[in-house]
């Protein structure tokens, strides 16, 4: 089923006037943003000029998970020289519509693409583009204890229209998800006391999902328990399996690296790798 709507095009940019308080970027990336004055502004020249994004600040933090409201929710936006996009909930008509507001010309014009006409209050949210045309959105919501609803959506026209994929068939809490190409995608489950990785894969653009097989060597049983998002690596795929929130093997500072040569269905242990996320 396709849940899409024609975008609202050519919404004009708004630049902050000189008499407003000086804006300061939250991040140190090439494309900066700020949420000062309860508005979202972006800059492509380190703060010399600012462009107001036509999105209500509260919409950016709507859902079950609202972040700290001082910074955008990780994964909910794209900031590059060629494309900026913001994923948020539009509940103005009481349907809790999920939309993106995006610009391909550094904020000169803005377009709106409807990802889902209706969706439960979001917990996990993520948007990414692999090229100018193909992108994905991963959402979860409607959480009850340790269960929730998870779904992915794809666009093949740069964000104008979106298509809902089939459900993965797993209601555990979503850890992460994404696509490595237009056909191959993954969803990883199990955030609460995981004992083994729970990774699902599609090889047909989300029409069907299968549980990936990740045999854990006995030495690492109940140590490497949570799969991260696989990546392409040469002629194969690689995935890191971390220790989850309670891991203490070698101080919790290592992950298991696994390799797949059949595009994500079967995985074999490769080596331990140092975690760059643990101080």
mmCIF file of C-alpha atoms in Angstrom:
data_model
loop_
_atom_site.group_PDB
_atom_site.id
_atom_site.type_symbol
_atom_site.label_atom_id
_atom_site.label_comp_id
_atom_site.label_asym_id
_atom_site.label_seq_id
_atom_site.Cartn_x
_atom_site.Cartn_y
_atom_site.Cartn_z
ATOM 1 C CA UNK A 1 0.000 0.000 0.000
ATOM 2 C CA UNK A 2 1.347 3.412 -0.904
ATOM 3 C CA UNK A 3 0.881 6.144 1.668
ATOM 4 C CA UNK A 4 1.819 9.274 -0.169
ATOM 5 C CA UNK A 5 0.661 12.718 -1.043
ATOM 6 C CA UNK A 6 1.797 15.344 -3.486
ATOM 7 C CA UNK A 7 4.354 17.592 -1.772
ATOM 8 C CA UNK A 8 3.787 21.213 -1.092
ATOM 9 C CA UNK A 9 6.416 22.839 -3.265
ATOM 10 C CA UNK A 10 8.251 26.118 -3.358
ATOM 11 C CA UNK A 11 7.678 27.274 0.172
ATOM 12 C CA UNK A 12 9.911 30.312 0.333
ATOM 13 C CA UNK A 13 12.817 30.604 2.736
ATOM 14 C CA UNK A 14 12.915 33.043 5.607
ATOM 15 C CA UNK A 15 16.153 34.592 6.805
ATOM 16 C CA UNK A 16 16.514 35.943 10.325
ATOM 17 C CA UNK A 17 16.701 39.721 10.465
ATOM 18 C CA UNK A 18 19.712 41.515 11.835
ATOM 19 C CA UNK A 19 17.906 42.816 14.933
ATOM 20 C CA UNK A 20 17.329 39.310 16.326
ATOM 21 C CA UNK A 21 19.750 37.839 18.902
ATOM 22 C CA UNK A 22 22.785 36.301 17.222
ATOM 23 C CA UNK A 23 22.198 32.655 16.468
ATOM 24 C CA UNK A 24 24.748 30.035 17.445
ATOM 25 C CA UNK A 25 24.928 26.571 15.846
ATOM 26 C CA UNK A 26 24.343 23.563 18.074
ATOM 27 C CA UNK A 27 26.607 21.319 15.984
ATOM 28 C CA UNK A 28 30.045 21.631 14.394
ATOM 29 C CA UNK A 29 29.166 20.066 11.048
ATOM 30 C CA UNK A 30 29.409 21.649 7.594
ATOM 31 C CA UNK A 31 25.687 22.389 7.758
ATOM 32 C CA UNK A 32 24.758 23.830 11.120
ATOM 33 C CA UNK A 33 21.469 24.298 12.907
ATOM 34 C CA UNK A 34 20.051 26.039 15.943
ATOM 35 C CA UNK A 35 16.804 25.836 17.904
ATOM 36 C CA UNK A 36 17.152 29.260 19.491
ATOM 37 C CA UNK A 37 14.014 31.368 19.847
ATOM 38 C CA UNK A 38 11.942 28.167 19.579
ATOM 39 C CA UNK A 39 12.587 28.048 15.822
ATOM 40 C CA UNK A 40 14.706 25.813 13.614
ATOM 41 C CA UNK A 41 17.306 27.627 11.550
ATOM 42 C CA UNK A 42 20.083 26.170 9.408
ATOM 43 C CA UNK A 43 23.300 27.644 8.065
ATOM 44 C CA UNK A 44 25.583 26.607 5.213
ATOM 45 C CA UNK A 45 28.357 29.085 6.052
ATOM 46 C CA UNK A 46 29.035 28.536 9.762
ATOM 47 C CA UNK A 47 26.529 31.095 10.975
ATOM 48 C CA UNK A 48 27.133 34.038 8.662
ATOM 49 C CA UNK A 49 23.661 33.536 7.198
ATOM 50 C CA UNK A 50 20.706 31.639 8.623
ATOM 51 C CA UNK A 51 17.651 30.157 6.939
ATOM 52 C CA UNK A 52 14.455 29.476 8.848
ATOM 53 C CA UNK A 53 13.055 25.990 8.293
ATOM 54 C CA UNK A 54 9.247 26.068 7.884
ATOM 55 C CA UNK A 55 8.549 23.488 10.604
ATOM 56 C CA UNK A 56 7.118 24.091 14.077
ATOM 57 C CA UNK A 57 9.715 23.221 16.713
ATOM 58 C CA UNK A 58 7.239 21.186 18.775
ATOM 59 C CA UNK A 59 6.503 18.952 15.783
ATOM 60 C CA UNK A 60 10.147 17.884 15.687
ATOM 61 C CA UNK A 61 9.876 16.413 19.180
ATOM 62 C CA UNK A 62 6.410 14.911 18.980
ATOM 63 C CA UNK A 63 5.984 11.270 19.951
ATOM 64 C CA UNK A 64 6.684 8.900 22.807
ATOM 65 C CA UNK A 65 10.380 9.776 22.727
ATOM 66 C CA UNK A 66 10.913 13.546 22.697
ATOM 67 C CA UNK A 67 14.663 13.882 23.200
ATOM 68 C CA UNK A 68 16.023 16.767 25.270
ATOM 69 C CA UNK A 69 14.515 19.446 22.982
ATOM 70 C CA UNK A 70 17.867 21.251 23.002
ATOM 71 C CA UNK A 71 19.157 19.232 20.054
ATOM 72 C CA UNK A 72 17.372 17.492 17.205
ATOM 73 C CA UNK A 73 16.635 13.813 17.807
ATOM 74 C CA UNK A 74 19.481 11.712 16.420
ATOM 75 C CA UNK A 75 18.510 10.086 13.127
ATOM 76 C CA UNK A 76 15.502 12.341 12.521
ATOM 77 C CA UNK A 77 17.227 14.722 10.118
ATOM 78 C CA UNK A 78 19.668 15.010 7.209
ATOM 79 C CA UNK A 79 22.052 17.949 6.888
ATOM 80 C CA UNK A 80 24.249 17.926 3.784
ATOM 81 C CA UNK A 81 25.215 20.469 1.165
ATOM 82 C CA UNK A 82 22.937 18.771 -1.382
ATOM 83 C CA UNK A 83 19.969 17.815 0.799
ATOM 84 C CA UNK A 84 18.473 18.822 4.117
ATOM 85 C CA UNK A 85 15.466 16.968 5.482
ATOM 86 C CA UNK A 86 13.546 16.815 8.746
ATOM 87 C CA UNK A 87 11.264 13.965 9.831
ATOM 88 C CA UNK A 88 8.411 14.895 12.124
ATOM 89 C CA UNK A 89 4.798 14.301 13.120
ATOM 90 C CA UNK A 90 2.070 16.578 11.761
ATOM 91 C CA UNK A 91 -1.022 16.182 13.924
ATOM 92 C CA UNK A 92 -2.836 19.314 12.775
ATOM 93 C CA UNK A 93 -5.704 17.225 11.409
ATOM 94 C CA UNK A 94 -5.638 14.758 14.355
ATOM 95 C CA UNK A 95 -4.355 11.866 12.205
ATOM 96 C CA UNK A 96 -0.737 11.977 13.462
ATOM 97 C CA UNK A 97 0.627 12.117 9.943
ATOM 98 C CA UNK A 98 4.364 11.441 9.512
ATOM 99 C CA UNK A 99 6.007 13.823 7.053
ATOM 100 C CA UNK A 100 9.355 15.142 5.942
ATOM 101 C CA UNK A 101 10.163 18.732 5.063
ATOM 102 C CA UNK A 102 13.143 18.865 2.730
ATOM 103 C CA UNK A 103 15.151 21.124 0.448
ATOM 104 C CA UNK A 104 17.495 20.245 -2.410
ATOM 105 C CA UNK A 105 18.703 23.814 -2.968
ATOM 106 C CA UNK A 106 20.106 24.825 0.424
ATOM 107 C CA UNK A 107 16.840 26.186 1.721
ATOM 108 C CA UNK A 108 15.840 28.332 -1.246
ATOM 109 C CA UNK A 109 12.651 26.267 -1.601
ATOM 110 C CA UNK A 110 11.056 23.598 0.570
ATOM 111 C CA UNK A 111 8.929 20.572 -0.204
ATOM 112 C CA UNK A 112 6.783 18.347 1.986
ATOM 113 C CA UNK A 113 6.485 14.599 1.500
ATOM 114 C CA UNK A 114 3.986 12.464 3.396
ATOM 115 C CA UNK A 115 5.636 9.297 4.711
ATOM 116 C CA UNK A 116 2.529 7.881 6.402
ATOM 117 C CA UNK A 117 -0.996 9.247 6.513
ATOM 118 C CA UNK A 118 -1.311 7.882 10.057
ATOM 119 C CA UNK A 119 1.088 6.287 12.533
ATOM 120 C CA UNK A 120 1.177 5.707 16.322
ATOM 121 C CA UNK A 121 3.200 8.084 18.479
ATOM 122 C CA UNK A 122 6.805 7.570 17.448
ATOM 123 C CA UNK A 123 9.523 6.181 19.666
ATOM 124 C CA UNK A 124 12.298 5.274 17.224
ATOM 125 C CA UNK A 125 12.632 7.384 14.075
ATOM 126 C CA UNK A 126 15.282 7.491 11.386
ATOM 127 C CA UNK A 127 15.630 8.945 7.899
ATOM 128 C CA UNK A 128 18.459 8.465 5.393
ATOM 129 C CA UNK A 129 19.120 8.708 1.662
ATOM 130 C CA UNK A 130 21.547 6.458 -0.206
ATOM 131 C CA UNK A 131 21.480 8.662 -3.316
ATOM 132 C CA UNK A 132 19.503 11.562 -4.764
ATOM 133 C CA UNK A 133 16.383 9.474 -5.297
ATOM 134 C CA UNK A 134 16.362 6.482 -2.932
ATOM 135 C CA UNK A 135 15.794 6.948 0.765
ATOM 136 C CA UNK A 136 14.228 5.200 3.720
ATOM 137 C CA UNK A 137 12.413 5.990 6.940
ATOM 138 C CA UNK A 138 12.319 3.556 9.874
ATOM 139 C CA UNK A 139 9.700 4.081 12.566
ATOM 140 C CA UNK A 140 8.485 2.397 15.722
ATOM 141 C CA UNK A 141 5.632 3.303 18.043
ATOM 142 C CA UNK A 142 2.620 2.163 20.027
ATOM 143 C CA UNK A 143 4.859 0.730 22.737
ATOM 144 C CA UNK A 144 3.354 -1.469 25.437
ATOM 145 C CA UNK A 145 5.915 -2.719 27.969
ATOM 146 C CA UNK A 146 8.543 -4.487 25.829
ATOM 147 C CA UNK A 147 6.476 -4.683 22.629
ATOM 148 C CA UNK A 148 5.895 -2.168 19.858
ATOM 149 C CA UNK A 149 5.021 -1.685 16.194
ATOM 150 C CA UNK A 150 7.875 -1.184 13.694
ATOM 151 C CA UNK A 151 7.750 -0.375 9.995
ATOM 152 C CA UNK A 152 9.939 0.928 7.181
ATOM 153 C CA UNK A 153 9.046 3.224 4.295
ATOM 154 C CA UNK A 154 10.871 3.786 1.003
ATOM 155 C CA UNK A 155 11.055 6.610 -1.525
ATOM 156 C CA UNK A 156 12.350 6.354 -5.080
ATOM 157 C CA UNK A 157 11.765 9.984 -6.064
ATOM 158 C CA UNK A 158 13.832 11.952 -3.593
ATOM 159 C CA UNK A 159 11.200 12.136 -0.874
ATOM 160 C CA UNK A 160 8.123 13.288 -2.777
ATOM 161 C CA UNK A 161 6.218 10.024 -2.310
ATOM 162 C CA UNK A 162 6.713 7.140 0.094
ATOM 163 C CA UNK A 163 5.721 3.480 0.051
ATOM 164 C CA UNK A 164 5.092 1.367 3.129
ATOM 165 C CA UNK A 165 6.933 -1.961 3.216
ATOM 166 C CA UNK A 166 5.536 -5.124 4.771
ATOM 167 C CA UNK A 167 5.769 -5.669 8.507
ATOM 168 C CA UNK A 168 8.887 -7.569 9.651
ATOM 169 C CA UNK A 169 6.918 -9.852 11.965
ATOM 170 C CA UNK A 170 8.748 -8.931 15.158
ATOM 171 C CA UNK A 171 7.213 -6.850 17.950
ATOM 172 C CA UNK A 172 10.251 -6.538 20.232
ATOM 173 C CA UNK A 173 11.611 -3.032 20.755
ATOM 174 C CA UNK A 174 13.524 -1.784 17.724
ATOM 175 C CA UNK A 175 17.252 -1.134 18.117
ATOM 176 C CA UNK A 176 18.068 0.165 14.632
ATOM 177 C CA UNK A 177 17.151 -0.292 11.006
ATOM 178 C CA UNK A 178 18.104 0.757 7.515
ATOM 179 C CA UNK A 179 18.851 -0.226 3.943
ATOM 180 C CA UNK A 180 22.254 -0.787 2.364
ATOM 181 C CA UNK A 181 20.823 -0.639 -1.170
ATOM 182 C CA UNK A 182 17.391 -0.389 -2.773
ATOM 183 C CA UNK A 183 16.613 -4.070 -2.140
ATOM 184 C CA UNK A 184 18.527 -5.013 0.991
ATOM 185 C CA UNK A 185 17.402 -3.742 4.368
ATOM 186 C CA UNK A 186 17.679 -4.708 8.025
ATOM 187 C CA UNK A 187 15.825 -4.232 11.292
ATOM 188 C CA UNK A 188 17.477 -5.135 14.593
ATOM 189 C CA UNK A 189 15.376 -5.842 17.682
ATOM 190 C CA UNK A 190 15.859 -6.320 21.419
ATOM 191 C CA UNK A 191 16.734 -3.327 23.595
ATOM 192 C CA UNK A 192 15.749 -4.762 27.000
ATOM 193 C CA UNK A 193 18.116 -7.421 28.389
ATOM 194 C CA UNK A 194 18.934 -9.047 25.024
ATOM 195 C CA UNK A 195 20.557 -12.473 25.144
ATOM 196 C CA UNK A 196 21.280 -12.937 21.440
ATOM 197 C CA UNK A 197 21.087 -10.800 18.288
ATOM 198 C CA UNK A 198 17.651 -10.547 16.699
ATOM 199 C CA UNK A 199 18.187 -9.279 13.154
ATOM 200 C CA UNK A 200 15.701 -9.341 10.291
ATOM 201 C CA UNK A 201 16.612 -8.901 6.629
ATOM 202 C CA UNK A 202 14.781 -8.151 3.388
ATOM 203 C CA UNK A 203 16.313 -8.747 -0.026
ATOM 204 C CA UNK A 204 13.326 -7.603 -2.081
ATOM 205 C CA UNK A 205 12.794 -4.012 -1.020
ATOM 206 C CA UNK A 206 10.707 -4.814 2.032
ATOM 207 C CA UNK A 207 8.147 -7.099 0.414
ATOM 208 C CA UNK A 208 9.261 -9.975 2.666
ATOM 209 C CA UNK A 209 11.432 -10.203 5.772
ATOM 210 C CA UNK A 210 13.396 -13.149 7.167
ATOM 211 C CA UNK A 211 15.215 -13.702 10.427
ATOM 212 C CA UNK A 212 18.956 -13.627 9.827
ATOM 213 C CA UNK A 213 21.064 -16.449 11.263
ATOM 214 C CA UNK A 214 23.942 -15.230 13.431
ATOM 215 C CA UNK A 215 25.571 -18.194 15.211
ATOM 216 C CA UNK A 216 27.400 -16.875 18.269
ATOM 217 C CA UNK A 217 30.587 -18.800 19.147
ATOM 218 C CA UNK A 218 30.262 -20.502 22.522
ATOM 219 C CA UNK A 219 32.995 -18.268 23.902
ATOM 220 C CA UNK A 220 30.768 -15.243 23.329
ATOM 221 C CA UNK A 221 27.410 -16.740 24.298
ATOM 222 C CA UNK A 222 25.266 -14.025 25.943
ATOM 223 C CA UNK A 223 28.143 -11.578 25.478
ATOM 224 C CA UNK A 224 27.577 -10.353 21.936
ATOM 225 C CA UNK A 225 23.809 -9.889 22.037
ATOM 226 C CA UNK A 226 22.652 -6.876 20.008
ATOM 227 C CA UNK A 227 23.119 -6.439 16.260
ATOM 228 C CA UNK A 228 23.875 -3.009 14.847
ATOM 229 C CA UNK A 229 23.076 -1.954 11.278
ATOM 230 C CA UNK A 230 25.051 -3.985 8.695
ATOM 231 C CA UNK A 231 27.222 -2.212 6.142
ATOM 232 C CA UNK A 232 28.706 -3.106 2.781
ATOM 233 C CA UNK A 233 32.372 -4.008 2.960
ATOM 234 C CA UNK A 234 34.027 -5.031 -0.288
ATOM 235 C CA UNK A 235 32.268 -8.083 -1.727
ATOM 236 C CA UNK A 236 30.372 -8.887 1.480
ATOM 237 C CA UNK A 237 28.345 -7.401 4.317
ATOM 238 C CA UNK A 238 29.648 -6.813 7.829
ATOM 239 C CA UNK A 239 27.756 -6.313 11.077
ATOM 240 C CA UNK A 240 28.916 -5.439 14.559
ATOM 241 C CA UNK A 241 27.175 -7.190 17.439
ATOM 242 C CA UNK A 242 27.572 -5.286 20.677
ATOM 243 C CA UNK A 243 27.177 -6.286 24.310
ATOM 244 C CA UNK A 244 23.907 -4.471 24.952
ATOM 245 C CA UNK A 245 23.346 -1.978 27.767
ATOM 246 C CA UNK A 246 24.693 -4.263 30.525
ATOM 247 C CA UNK A 247 27.748 -5.758 28.819
ATOM 248 C CA UNK A 248 30.977 -5.941 30.826
ATOM 249 C CA UNK A 249 33.151 -8.325 28.786
ATOM 250 C CA UNK A 250 36.573 -6.641 28.576
ATOM 251 C CA UNK A 251 34.996 -3.613 30.164
ATOM 252 C CA UNK A 252 32.249 -3.558 27.561
ATOM 253 C CA UNK A 253 34.761 -2.109 25.116
ATOM 254 C CA UNK A 254 34.674 -4.727 22.354
ATOM 255 C CA UNK A 255 32.117 -5.913 19.818
ATOM 256 C CA UNK A 256 31.917 -8.984 17.639
ATOM 257 C CA UNK A 257 32.300 -8.538 13.901
ATOM 258 C CA UNK A 258 30.377 -10.939 11.671
ATOM 259 C CA UNK A 259 30.539 -11.388 7.888
ATOM 260 C CA UNK A 260 27.800 -12.366 5.413
ATOM 261 C CA UNK A 261 28.447 -13.505 1.857
ATOM 262 C CA UNK A 262 24.790 -14.154 0.969
ATOM 263 C CA UNK A 263 23.545 -10.585 1.398
ATOM 264 C CA UNK A 264 22.576 -10.805 5.023
ATOM 265 C CA UNK A 265 20.842 -14.140 5.586
ATOM 266 C CA UNK A 266 23.738 -16.108 7.128
ATOM 267 C CA UNK A 267 26.548 -14.610 9.203
ATOM 268 C CA UNK A 268 29.906 -15.969 10.374
ATOM 269 C CA UNK A 269 32.026 -14.664 13.227
ATOM 270 C CA UNK A 270 35.132 -12.826 12.069
ATOM 271 C CA UNK A 271 36.885 -11.078 14.958
ATOM 272 C CA UNK A 272 36.626 -8.906 18.028
ATOM 273 C CA UNK A 273 36.784 -5.181 17.353
ATOM 274 C CA UNK A 274 37.359 -2.281 19.700
ATOM 275 C CA UNK A 275 34.282 -0.185 20.365
ATOM 276 C CA UNK A 276 34.822 3.441 19.408
ATOM 277 C CA UNK A 277 31.766 4.495 21.391
ATOM 278 C CA UNK A 278 33.026 3.488 24.825
ATOM 279 C CA UNK A 279 35.378 5.804 26.598
#
